[in-house]
XYZ file of N, CA and C in Angstrom:
771
model
N 222.509 -77.826 -81.024
C 221.505 -77.706 -79.970
C 222.209 -77.591 -78.624
N 221.800 -76.590 -77.837
C 222.424 -76.355 -76.538
C 222.052 -77.467 -75.555
N 223.056 -77.971 -74.856
C 222.830 -78.997 -73.840
C 222.123 -78.348 -72.650
N 220.958 -78.877 -72.275
C 220.174 -78.300 -71.175
C 220.919 -78.369 -69.859
N 221.889 -79.254 -69.759
C 222.654 -79.359 -68.527
C 223.731 -78.283 -68.408
N 223.956 -77.563 -69.496
C 224.971 -76.507 -69.500
C 224.331 -75.208 -69.016
N 224.129 -75.098 -67.712
C 223.444 -73.939 -67.122
C 224.424 -73.082 -66.349
N 224.203 -71.781 -66.418
C 224.954 -70.896 -65.535
C 224.166 -70.733 -64.235
N 224.757 -70.023 -63.278
C 224.133 -69.875 -61.966
C 222.770 -69.183 -62.049
N 222.667 -68.208 -62.942
C 221.412 -67.464 -63.070
C 220.277 -68.372 -63.547
N 220.566 -69.234 -64.488
C 219.552 -70.153 -65.005
C 219.162 -71.180 -63.938
N 220.149 -71.665 -63.178
C 219.829 -72.603 -62.109
C 218.931 -71.953 -61.057
N 219.238 -70.691 -60.707
C 218.419 -70.014 -59.702
C 216.998 -69.783 -60.220
N 216.879 -69.530 -61.514
C 215.535 -69.369 -62.094
C 214.714 -70.635 -61.879
N 215.325 -71.790 -62.094
C 214.610 -73.055 -61.913
C 214.366 -73.369 -60.433
N 215.317 -73.003 -59.570
C 215.102 -73.189 -58.133
C 213.864 -72.402 -57.684
N 213.742 -71.166 -58.193
C 212.584 -70.343 -57.835
C 211.303 -70.928 -58.407
N 211.390 -71.396 -59.636
C 210.204 -71.957 -60.289
C 209.641 -73.127 -59.503
N 210.512 -73.956 -58.952
C 210.068 -75.150 -58.233
C 210.099 -74.970 -56.706
N 210.220 -73.699 -56.289
C 210.098 -73.344 -54.864
C 211.112 -74.073 -53.976
N 212.345 -74.141 -54.438
C 213.415 -74.719 -53.621
C 214.602 -73.745 -53.607
N 214.274 -72.475 -53.395
C 215.302 -71.433 -53.450
C 216.352 -71.624 -52.362
N 215.901 -71.970 -51.148
C 216.854 -72.103 -50.044
C 217.858 -73.217 -50.321
N 217.354 -74.364 -50.766
C 218.246 -75.478 -51.101
C 219.149 -75.108 -52.271
N 218.606 -74.433 -53.263
C 219.389 -74.045 -54.425
C 220.479 -73.050 -54.092
N 220.135 -72.094 -53.233
C 221.129 -71.110 -52.808
C 222.291 -71.793 -52.095
N 221.949 -72.774 -51.243
C 223.003 -73.504 -50.527
C 223.867 -74.301 -51.503
N 223.258 -74.897 -52.515
C 224.021 -75.656 -53.504
C 225.000 -74.758 -54.242
N 224.550 -73.566 -54.640
C 225.426 -72.649 -55.363
C 226.564 -72.165 -54.473
N 226.271 -71.956 -53.176
C 227.325 -71.554 -52.245
C 228.422 -72.619 -52.182
N 228.008 -73.875 -52.128
C 228.978 -74.972 -52.035
C 229.787 -75.087 -53.328
N 229.111 -74.975 -54.474
C 229.787 -75.088 -55.770
C 230.839 -74.001 -55.937
N 230.533 -72.798 -55.432
C 231.413 -71.645 -55.648
C 232.530 -71.535 -54.617
N 232.484 -72.368 -53.569
C 233.478 -72.265 -52.488
C 234.459 -73.442 -52.560
N 235.741 -73.165 -52.813
C 236.732 -74.255 -52.918
C 236.839 -75.091 -51.643
N 236.421 -74.545 -50.517
C 236.511 -75.291 -49.254
C 235.642 -76.545 -49.280
N 234.669 -76.596 -50.221
C 233.763 -77.748 -50.305
C 234.112 -78.673 -51.471
N 235.278 -78.485 -52.075
C 235.635 -79.297 -53.237
C 235.682 -80.793 -52.922
N 235.917 -81.135 -51.671
C 236.010 -82.542 -51.300
C 234.632 -83.176 -51.076
N 233.555 -82.389 -51.136
C 232.212 -82.913 -50.883
C 231.787 -83.870 -51.995
N 231.167 -84.971 -51.587
C 230.550 -85.870 -52.560
C 229.191 -85.306 -52.959
N 228.608 -85.913 -53.980
C 227.269 -85.485 -54.410
C 226.266 -85.651 -53.268
N 226.404 -86.754 -52.508
C 225.494 -86.970 -51.377
C 225.683 -85.891 -50.316
N 226.938 -85.491 -50.060
C 227.196 -84.425 -49.090
C 226.465 -83.142 -49.487
N 226.502 -82.827 -50.772
C 225.832 -81.611 -51.255
C 224.320 -81.738 -51.085
N 223.782 -82.917 -51.412
C 222.344 -83.130 -51.241
C 221.919 -82.947 -49.789
N 222.706 -83.497 -48.873
C 222.388 -83.366 -47.448
C 222.380 -81.895 -47.036
N 223.393 -81.151 -47.465
C 223.454 -79.726 -47.145
C 222.241 -78.982 -47.710
N 221.834 -79.335 -48.913
C 220.672 -78.702 -49.535
C 219.401 -78.990 -48.738
N 219.235 -80.262 -48.356
C 218.034 -80.648 -47.614
C 217.983 -79.987 -46.241
N 219.125 -79.942 -45.564
C 219.157 -79.301 -44.248
C 218.836 -77.816 -44.352
N 219.382 -77.169 -45.374
C 219.098 -75.744 -45.569
C 217.618 -75.515 -45.869
N 217.045 -76.383 -46.721
C 215.634 -76.250 -47.067
C 214.750 -76.475 -45.831
N 215.126 -77.467 -45.018
C 214.348 -77.738 -43.810
C 214.432 -76.578 -42.829
N 215.636 -76.034 -42.623
C 215.794 -74.900 -41.716
C 214.977 -73.696 -42.191
N 214.992 -73.473 -43.498
C 214.206 -72.373 -44.050
C 212.723 -72.585 -43.848
N 212.273 -73.837 -44.048
C 210.849 -74.161 -43.841
C 210.439 -73.924 -42.390
N 211.286 -74.365 -41.467
C 210.966 -74.197 -40.048
C 210.880 -72.719 -39.689
N 211.822 -71.932 -40.182
C 211.817 -70.508 -39.877
C 210.583 -69.821 -40.453
N 210.267 -70.100 -41.714
C 209.109 -69.464 -42.335
C 207.808 -69.883 -41.653
N 207.684 -71.178 -41.372
C 206.442 -71.679 -40.787
C 206.263 -71.179 -39.361
N 207.333 -71.177 -38.575
C 207.210 -70.689 -37.201
C 206.850 -69.211 -37.174
N 207.389 -68.430 -38.106
C 207.024 -67.011 -38.189
C 205.544 -66.838 -38.535
N 205.045 -67.685 -39.430
C 203.620 -67.642 -39.764
C 202.767 -68.027 -38.566
N 203.212 -69.054 -37.836
C 202.469 -69.479 -36.640
C 202.410 -68.360 -35.607
N 203.545 -67.678 -35.411
C 203.578 -66.577 -34.451
C 202.641 -65.449 -34.848
N 202.641 -65.100 -36.112
C 201.774 -64.026 -36.589
C 200.302 -64.393 -36.410
N 199.966 -65.652 -36.701
C 198.576 -66.098 -36.601
C 198.116 -66.255 -35.156
N 199.064 -66.385 -34.222
C 198.704 -66.615 -32.822
C 198.167 -65.360 -32.144
N 198.530 -64.178 -32.652
C 198.073 -62.899 -32.079
C 198.523 -62.722 -30.631
N 199.737 -63.153 -30.320
C 200.280 -62.914 -28.987
C 200.540 -61.414 -28.814
N 200.362 -60.926 -27.598
C 200.448 -59.478 -27.384
C 201.766 -59.039 -26.757
N 202.593 -59.998 -26.296
C 203.858 -59.638 -25.655
C 205.013 -60.347 -26.343
N 205.722 -59.652 -27.238
C 206.825 -60.292 -27.959
C 208.002 -60.637 -27.061
N 208.032 -60.078 -25.843
C 209.121 -60.385 -24.917
C 208.941 -61.739 -24.238
N 207.732 -62.292 -24.318
C 207.415 -63.537 -23.605
C 207.949 -64.736 -24.370
N 209.074 -65.265 -23.925
C 209.692 -66.439 -24.536
C 210.193 -67.360 -23.429
N 210.448 -68.608 -23.782
C 211.010 -69.547 -22.817
C 212.409 -69.115 -22.385
N 213.166 -68.522 -23.293
C 214.497 -68.044 -22.947
C 214.413 -66.994 -21.845
N 213.444 -66.075 -21.975
C 213.260 -65.045 -20.954
C 212.875 -65.664 -19.613
N 212.034 -66.688 -19.647
C 211.633 -67.352 -18.401
C 212.791 -68.090 -17.752
N 213.634 -68.710 -18.576
C 214.794 -69.400 -18.013
C 215.741 -68.423 -17.324
N 215.857 -67.228 -17.895
C 216.755 -66.228 -17.334
C 216.189 -65.594 -16.064
N 214.860 -65.479 -15.996
C 214.250 -64.822 -14.844
C 212.890 -65.459 -14.561
N 212.881 -66.669 -13.997
C 211.615 -67.381 -13.793
C 210.810 -66.784 -12.648
N 209.490 -67.051 -12.617
C 208.683 -66.636 -11.466
C 209.214 -67.267 -10.184
N 208.871 -66.668 -9.057
C 209.327 -67.180 -7.770
C 208.897 -68.631 -7.588
N 209.808 -69.441 -7.028
C 209.540 -70.855 -6.740
C 209.256 -71.686 -7.992
N 209.670 -71.185 -9.175
C 209.432 -71.910 -10.417
C 210.726 -72.613 -10.794
N 210.781 -73.905 -10.566
C 212.019 -74.659 -10.739
C 212.313 -74.926 -12.210
N 213.585 -75.147 -12.556
C 213.925 -75.514 -13.935
C 213.217 -76.789 -14.387
N 213.018 -77.716 -13.439
C 212.337 -78.968 -13.785
C 210.890 -78.707 -14.197
N 210.252 -77.803 -13.481
C 208.855 -77.469 -13.806
C 208.771 -76.796 -15.173
N 209.716 -75.900 -15.437
C 209.747 -75.233 -16.730
C 209.997 -76.229 -17.850
N 210.868 -77.200 -17.598
C 211.163 -78.225 -18.604
C 209.921 -79.043 -18.925
N 209.110 -79.335 -17.918
C 207.877 -80.100 -18.163
C 206.918 -79.316 -19.051
N 206.856 -77.998 -18.849
C 205.978 -77.175 -19.675
C 206.493 -77.065 -21.104
N 207.810 -77.145 -21.268
C 208.393 -77.103 -22.606
C 208.161 -78.396 -23.371
N 207.866 -79.464 -22.670
C 207.578 -80.737 -23.322
C 206.300 -80.618 -24.155
N 206.295 -81.269 -25.306
C 205.127 -81.211 -26.188
C 204.046 -82.211 -25.797
N 204.365 -83.125 -24.886
C 203.450 -84.242 -24.652
C 202.114 -83.801 -24.083
N 202.093 -82.758 -23.240
C 200.818 -82.330 -22.672
C 199.974 -81.554 -23.686
N 200.586 -81.157 -24.792
C 199.845 -80.443 -25.839
C 199.307 -81.410 -26.899
N 200.165 -82.335 -27.354
C 199.761 -83.192 -28.482
C 199.551 -84.648 -28.099
N 199.716 -84.975 -26.834
C 199.366 -86.327 -26.445
C 200.555 -87.231 -26.205
N 200.257 -88.486 -25.946
C 199.002 -89.180 -26.272
C 197.794 -88.796 -25.416
N 198.010 -88.081 -24.313
C 196.890 -87.661 -23.472
C 196.998 -86.163 -23.181
N 196.546 -85.315 -24.130
C 196.663 -83.866 -23.935
C 195.900 -83.403 -22.689
N 196.403 -82.339 -22.088
C 195.765 -81.767 -20.907
C 195.606 -80.267 -21.075
N 194.622 -79.712 -20.376
C 194.519 -78.270 -20.268
C 195.475 -77.790 -19.182
N 195.786 -76.506 -19.234
C 196.647 -75.900 -18.226
C 195.934 -74.675 -17.678
N 195.749 -74.636 -16.363
C 195.126 -73.504 -15.689
C 196.210 -72.762 -14.917
N 196.381 -71.475 -15.243
C 197.374 -70.640 -14.564
C 196.622 -69.571 -13.770
N 196.816 -69.569 -12.459
C 196.095 -68.652 -11.586
C 197.092 -67.793 -10.826
N 196.806 -66.503 -10.732
C 197.679 -65.616 -9.980
C 197.142 -64.203 -9.989
N 197.586 -63.380 -9.054
C 197.131 -61.990 -9.005
C 197.730 -61.168 -10.141
N 197.256 -59.956 -10.285
C 197.796 -59.045 -11.286
C 199.292 -58.865 -11.073
N 200.046 -58.969 -12.168
C 201.484 -58.784 -12.093
C 202.274 -60.001 -11.674
N 201.601 -61.135 -11.503
C 202.313 -62.343 -11.065
C 203.066 -63.022 -12.195
N 202.793 -62.620 -13.438
C 203.477 -63.216 -14.581
C 202.696 -64.324 -15.253
N 201.410 -64.459 -14.926
C 200.629 -65.573 -15.493
C 200.442 -65.424 -16.999
N 200.133 -64.222 -17.472
C 199.983 -64.011 -18.920
C 201.316 -64.173 -19.637
N 202.379 -63.689 -19.005
C 203.722 -63.828 -19.576
C 204.072 -65.303 -19.728
N 203.787 -66.090 -18.691
C 204.069 -67.522 -18.733
C 203.286 -68.202 -19.842
N 201.990 -67.891 -19.939
C 201.147 -68.512 -20.961
C 201.637 -68.175 -22.359
N 202.027 -66.916 -22.581
C 202.481 -66.512 -23.908
C 203.870 -67.068 -24.226
N 204.697 -67.256 -23.207
C 205.995 -67.895 -23.442
C 205.797 -69.341 -23.889
N 204.849 -70.029 -23.262
C 204.523 -71.393 -23.688
C 203.997 -71.382 -25.121
N 203.134 -70.410 -25.418
C 202.567 -70.303 -26.763
C 203.646 -70.011 -27.796
N 204.586 -69.127 -27.450
C 205.694 -68.813 -28.352
C 206.507 -70.072 -28.634
N 206.787 -70.837 -27.596
C 207.549 -72.082 -27.749
C 206.809 -73.066 -28.656
N 205.481 -73.145 -28.491
C 204.677 -74.032 -29.337
C 204.741 -73.595 -30.801
N 204.701 -72.281 -31.038
C 204.818 -71.776 -32.414
C 206.166 -72.134 -33.011
N 207.224 -72.035 -32.211
C 208.563 -72.376 -32.682
C 208.664 -73.852 -33.040
N 207.788 -74.664 -32.427
C 207.744 -76.089 -32.742
C 206.662 -76.407 -33.777
N 206.187 -75.365 -34.447
C 205.291 -75.455 -35.602
C 203.862 -75.876 -35.247
N 203.462 -75.709 -33.987
C 202.068 -75.966 -33.621
C 201.224 -74.739 -33.959
N 199.967 -74.984 -34.292
C 199.038 -73.881 -34.520
C 198.505 -73.407 -33.174
N 198.572 -72.092 -32.954
C 198.249 -71.503 -31.658
C 197.368 -70.277 -31.866
N 196.448 -70.045 -30.918
C 195.644 -68.809 -30.968
C 195.423 -68.287 -29.562
N 195.699 -66.991 -29.400
C 195.553 -66.318 -28.110
C 194.363 -65.362 -28.168
N 193.530 -65.415 -27.144
C 192.448 -64.444 -26.968
C 192.380 -64.016 -25.506
N 192.031 -62.788 -25.241
C 191.447 -62.433 -23.959
C 189.982 -62.861 -24.028
N 189.480 -63.410 -22.936
C 188.130 -63.967 -22.980
C 187.111 -62.920 -23.400
N 187.250 -61.701 -22.914
C 186.289 -60.653 -23.269
C 186.304 -60.376 -24.770
N 187.495 -60.477 -25.393
C 187.596 -60.250 -26.836
C 186.941 -61.392 -27.611
N 187.157 -62.624 -27.153
C 186.498 -63.757 -27.808
C 184.993 -63.651 -27.650
N 184.517 -63.261 -26.459
C 183.075 -63.105 -26.233
C 182.493 -62.035 -27.146
N 183.227 -60.945 -27.323
C 182.758 -59.876 -28.223
C 182.665 -60.381 -29.660
N 183.641 -61.210 -30.063
C 183.601 -61.792 -31.406
C 182.401 -62.719 -31.562
N 182.123 -63.500 -30.523
C 180.948 -64.388 -30.551
C 179.666 -63.568 -30.656
N 179.543 -62.534 -29.828
C 178.318 -61.716 -29.829
C 178.131 -60.963 -31.139
N 179.261 -60.628 -31.808
C 179.166 -59.893 -33.078
C 178.533 -60.727 -34.180
N 178.450 -62.040 -33.972
C 177.836 -62.923 -34.969
C 176.313 -62.912 -34.880
N 175.780 -62.198 -33.883
C 174.329 -61.986 -33.756
C 173.539 -63.294 -33.728
N 174.054 -64.280 -32.996
C 173.366 -65.568 -32.804
C 173.164 -66.329 -34.118
N 173.941 -65.992 -35.153
C 173.828 -66.704 -36.429
C 174.397 -68.107 -36.249
N 173.570 -69.147 -36.336
C 174.050 -70.510 -36.053
C 175.169 -70.947 -36.990
N 175.043 -70.634 -38.266
C 176.046 -71.082 -39.231
C 177.400 -70.441 -38.962
N 177.404 -69.123 -38.736
C 178.666 -68.423 -38.487
C 179.260 -68.829 -37.139
N 178.390 -69.042 -36.152
C 178.874 -69.477 -34.845
C 179.514 -70.856 -34.932
N 178.901 -71.752 -35.678
C 179.461 -73.097 -35.853
C 180.814 -73.041 -36.561
N 180.931 -72.124 -37.524
C 182.208 -71.966 -38.226
C 183.298 -71.514 -37.253
N 182.942 -70.586 -36.347
C 183.908 -70.103 -35.376
C 184.320 -71.232 -34.427
N 183.359 -71.985 -33.924
C 183.647 -73.093 -33.028
C 184.546 -74.116 -33.721
N 184.230 -74.426 -34.971
C 185.024 -75.407 -35.721
C 186.455 -74.906 -35.926
N 186.583 -73.604 -36.244
C 187.921 -73.038 -36.459
C 188.759 -73.119 -35.186
N 188.152 -72.769 -34.061
C 188.894 -72.785 -32.798
C 189.232 -74.218 -32.386
N 188.387 -75.156 -32.762
C 188.618 -76.550 -32.375
C 189.849 -77.150 -33.045
N 190.332 -76.524 -34.125
C 191.415 -77.109 -34.907
C 192.808 -76.682 -34.441
N 192.892 -75.661 -33.587
C 194.207 -75.235 -33.120
C 194.812 -76.291 -32.196
N 196.118 -76.480 -32.305
C 196.792 -77.370 -31.362
C 196.689 -76.828 -29.936
N 196.796 -75.496 -29.810
C 196.798 -74.866 -28.490
C 196.035 -73.544 -28.556
N 195.123 -73.362 -27.612
C 194.376 -72.107 -27.485
C 194.632 -71.540 -26.095
N 194.853 -70.214 -26.023
C 195.028 -69.538 -24.742
C 193.868 -68.580 -24.531
N 193.188 -68.709 -23.400
C 192.113 -67.788 -23.012
C 192.592 -67.032 -21.782
N 192.956 -65.785 -21.984
C 193.531 -64.957 -20.923
C 192.427 -64.120 -20.261
N 192.735 -63.604 -19.062
C 191.774 -62.799 -18.295
C 190.435 -63.518 -18.206
N 190.496 -64.787 -17.836
C 189.314 -65.648 -17.831
C 188.345 -65.214 -16.737
N 187.189 -64.737 -17.156
C 186.132 -64.236 -16.275
C 186.626 -63.133 -15.338
N 187.551 -62.310 -15.860
C 187.906 -61.084 -15.145
C 186.745 -60.111 -15.178
N 186.004 -60.134 -16.293
C 184.782 -59.345 -16.440
C 183.654 -60.259 -16.889
N 182.430 -59.806 -16.722
C 181.271 -60.595 -17.135
C 181.178 -60.644 -18.660
N 180.686 -61.762 -19.156
C 180.397 -61.890 -20.579
C 178.948 -62.348 -20.724
N 178.403 -62.246 -21.927
C 176.993 -62.545 -22.130
C 176.695 -64.026 -21.932
N 175.424 -64.298 -21.608
C 174.997 -65.691 -21.426
C 175.188 -66.484 -22.714
N 174.941 -65.826 -23.855
C 175.118 -66.515 -25.141
C 176.579 -66.889 -25.356
N 177.493 -65.980 -25.066
C 178.915 -66.280 -25.281
C 179.389 -67.373 -24.326
N 178.787 -67.451 -23.133
C 179.125 -68.541 -22.208
C 178.708 -69.882 -22.804
N 177.518 -69.916 -23.399
C 177.042 -71.149 -24.036
C 177.966 -71.575 -25.164
N 178.373 -70.604 -25.993
C 179.277 -70.911 -27.110
C 180.651 -71.311 -26.578
N 181.077 -70.690 -25.483
C 182.349 -71.065 -24.877
C 182.333 -72.535 -24.460
N 181.214 -72.984 -23.910
C 181.096 -74.408 -23.571
C 181.199 -75.266 -24.831
N 180.551 -74.835 -25.920
C 180.620 -75.584 -27.172
C 182.064 -75.655 -27.680
N 182.793 -74.552 -27.507
C 184.193 -74.525 -27.926
C 185.009 -75.521 -27.121
N 184.842 -75.503 -25.802
C 185.608 -76.420 -24.959
C 185.227 -77.870 -25.227
N 183.965 -78.099 -25.515
C 183.532 -79.454 -25.851
C 184.161 -79.904 -27.157
N 184.197 -78.981 -28.145
C 184.794 -79.312 -29.442
C 186.294 -79.527 -29.320
N 186.905 -78.930 -28.306
C 188.350 -79.055 -28.121
C 188.715 -80.216 -27.192
N 187.777 -81.067 -26.905
C 188.084 -82.252 -26.094
C 189.224 -83.040 -26.753
N 190.252 -83.334 -25.969
C 191.411 -84.024 -26.522
C 192.469 -83.096 -27.066
N 192.275 -81.774 -26.892
C 193.276 -80.796 -27.307
C 193.555 -79.855 -26.139
N 194.721 -79.245 -26.143
C 195.162 -78.449 -25.002
C 194.657 -77.008 -25.088
N 194.178 -76.518 -23.954
C 193.766 -75.128 -23.808
C 194.388 -74.583 -22.529
N 194.936 -73.373 -22.606
C 195.482 -72.714 -21.423
C 194.469 -71.672 -20.941
N 194.087 -71.761 -19.693
C 193.197 -70.798 -19.061
C 194.028 -69.950 -18.107
N 193.955 -68.634 -18.272
C 194.728 -67.721 -17.431
C 193.750 -66.830 -16.665
N 193.840 -66.847 -15.343
C 192.825 -66.141 -14.554
C 193.387 -65.671 -13.214
N 192.773 -64.627 -12.692
C 193.045 -64.208 -11.319
C 192.243 -65.046 -10.331
N 191.215 -65.724 -10.847
C 190.248 -66.421 -10.008
C 190.325 -67.927 -10.216
N 189.926 -68.681 -9.205
C 189.840 -70.122 -9.316
C 188.483 -70.558 -9.828
N 188.364 -71.862 -10.093
C 187.134 -72.402 -10.676
C 185.876 -72.055 -9.884
N 185.867 -72.101 -8.537
C 184.634 -71.748 -7.815
C 184.148 -70.337 -8.124
N 185.108 -69.411 -8.343
C 184.724 -68.033 -8.654
C 184.202 -67.903 -10.084
N 184.698 -68.728 -11.009
C 184.158 -68.683 -12.367
C 182.657 -68.983 -12.339
N 182.291 -69.965 -11.523
C 180.888 -70.364 -11.469
C 179.968 -69.236 -11.061
N 180.453 -68.331 -10.213
C 179.612 -67.218 -9.767
C 179.366 -66.203 -10.879
N 180.184 -66.259 -11.941
C 180.047 -65.316 -13.063
C 179.095 -65.832 -14.136
N 178.570 -67.049 -13.935
C 177.704 -67.662 -14.949
C 176.307 -67.881 -14.373
N 175.279 -67.288 -14.970
C 173.929 -67.378 -14.414
C 173.331 -68.784 -14.465
N 173.672 -69.533 -15.512
C 173.136 -70.892 -15.651
C 174.111 -71.859 -14.979
N 173.714 -72.407 -13.839
C 174.612 -73.231 -13.045
C 174.926 -74.567 -13.723
N 173.988 -75.075 -14.518
C 174.246 -76.320 -15.243
C 175.352 -76.099 -16.271
N 175.238 -74.998 -17.024
C 176.272 -74.659 -17.998
C 177.600 -74.399 -17.302
N 177.534 -73.697 -16.167
C 178.747 -73.393 -15.416
C 179.464 -74.667 -14.992
N 178.716 -75.601 -14.431
C 179.313 -76.852 -13.970
C 179.894 -77.652 -15.127
N 179.159 -77.660 -16.249
C 179.625 -78.413 -17.420
C 180.890 -77.793 -18.003
N 180.917 -76.455 -18.084
C 182.084 -75.768 -18.636
C 183.311 -75.988 -17.752
N 183.137 -75.815 -16.464
C 184.263 -76.004 -15.537
C 184.773 -77.441 -15.598
N 183.858 -78.387 -15.714
C 184.253 -79.790 -15.812
C 185.079 -80.045 -17.065
N 184.697 -79.406 -18.184
C 185.449 -79.559 -19.433
C 186.868 -78.996 -19.295
N 186.988 -77.918 -18.556
C 188.301 -77.278 -18.403
C 189.207 -78.090 -17.484
N 188.658 -78.568 -16.387
C 189.485 -79.173 -15.346
C 189.789 -80.647 -15.548
N 189.073 -81.310 -16.437
C 189.273 -82.754 -16.592
C 189.566 -83.097 -18.052
N 190.824 -83.416 -18.361
C 192.001 -83.395 -17.473
C 192.714 -82.051 -17.541
N 193.410 -81.692 -16.485
C 194.141 -80.423 -16.486
C 195.271 -80.449 -15.476
N 196.182 -79.498 -15.638
C 197.219 -79.184 -14.652
C 196.944 -77.759 -14.172
N 197.327 -77.455 -12.938
C 197.136 -76.110 -12.400
C 198.449 -75.567 -11.875
N 198.732 -74.308 -12.250
C 199.890 -73.592 -11.718
C 199.362 -72.359 -10.999
N 199.753 -72.185 -9.757
C 199.372 -71.008 -8.983
C 200.615 -70.162 -8.737
N 200.575 -68.919 -9.198
C 201.709 -68.009 -9.039
C 201.432 -67.052 -7.886
N 202.470 -66.818 -7.090
C 202.286 -66.017 -5.878
C 202.262 -64.516 -6.153
N 203.018 -64.090 -7.149
C 202.955 -62.677 -7.504
C 203.948 -61.789 -6.803
N 205.067 -62.342 -6.324
C 206.065 -61.495 -5.685
C 206.796 -60.599 -6.685
N 206.861 -61.061 -7.938
C 207.634 -60.329 -8.943
C 206.749 -60.027 -10.140
N 206.844 -58.806 -10.643
C 206.036 -58.393 -11.781
C 206.828 -58.627 -13.061
N 206.570 -59.756 -13.737
C 207.317 -60.083 -14.959
C 206.986 -59.118 -16.087
N 205.787 -58.537 -16.039
C 205.416 -57.589 -17.086
C 206.362 -56.392 -17.056
N 206.720 -55.942 -15.848
C 207.652 -54.823 -15.744
C 209.083 -55.273 -16.018
N 209.415 -56.488 -15.600
C 210.770 -57.000 -15.812
C 211.156 -56.985 -17.282
N 210.182 -57.316 -18.162
C 210.497 -57.460 -19.580
C 209.963 -56.323 -20.433
N 209.685 -55.153 -19.808
C 209.362 -53.987 -20.614
C 210.582 -53.614 -21.458
N 210.369 -53.237 -22.724
C 211.521 -52.830 -23.549
C 212.286 -51.696 -22.880
N 213.585 -51.823 -22.813
C 214.429 -50.807 -22.179
C 214.769 -49.686 -23.169
N 214.845 -48.482 -22.643
C 215.196 -47.345 -23.481
C 216.655 -47.479 -23.926
N 216.853 -47.247 -25.213
C 218.219 -47.355 -25.758
C 219.101 -46.262 -25.202
N 220.338 -46.593 -24.903
C 221.279 -45.604 -24.359
C 222.300 -45.249 -25.432
């Protein structure tokens, strides 16, 4: 009877795949086949396997998070911001935004980014979102008009609308870009309030050319307007960008030479 422990590399890899530990298994085989690791103890090999498996998990999960986030600018990263930050944007301020505490607590806050066209506000928001994805947070990006269109497409169906609100409430971080750049329906404004209410205690980034007083003028129901603005601003941080530099143009893909 063949000893089950007498396996060749191919048989071991078959079992690694079967039990979904291919990354750890691949690392183990690399160590076994390389004389440079002959001095490794069994524990050393286990540690290498676990680290490889963890690194693989982080890479796969962060890629899934990025895909699910629907970010529109792949150039928007924290690395890009560090290399060419907006005017008057200090490294200390950038470091605070990179911190996870304002996203996951213990006291999460919303972030309001205000600036004119080309000031880099969308770039900044998406760089933060990219960083959150790299840290395995669930993120979703919408332009407000696109979210409103999705809400209106549900044709006031209460069940489907509730499902959408519940889904959005579960993200660690939501970005609403071009906030009230254009008018949206009264119904979508009502649902937007429900979304913000459901996201109480979770971080939302609002990106707009306009400040809160101007948002109110875009909403016909002043009670809803006041309630929605209150949900956004309490608690929140605000960043105002001056717009001297167009980050969108700075990070356009360059033509290959």
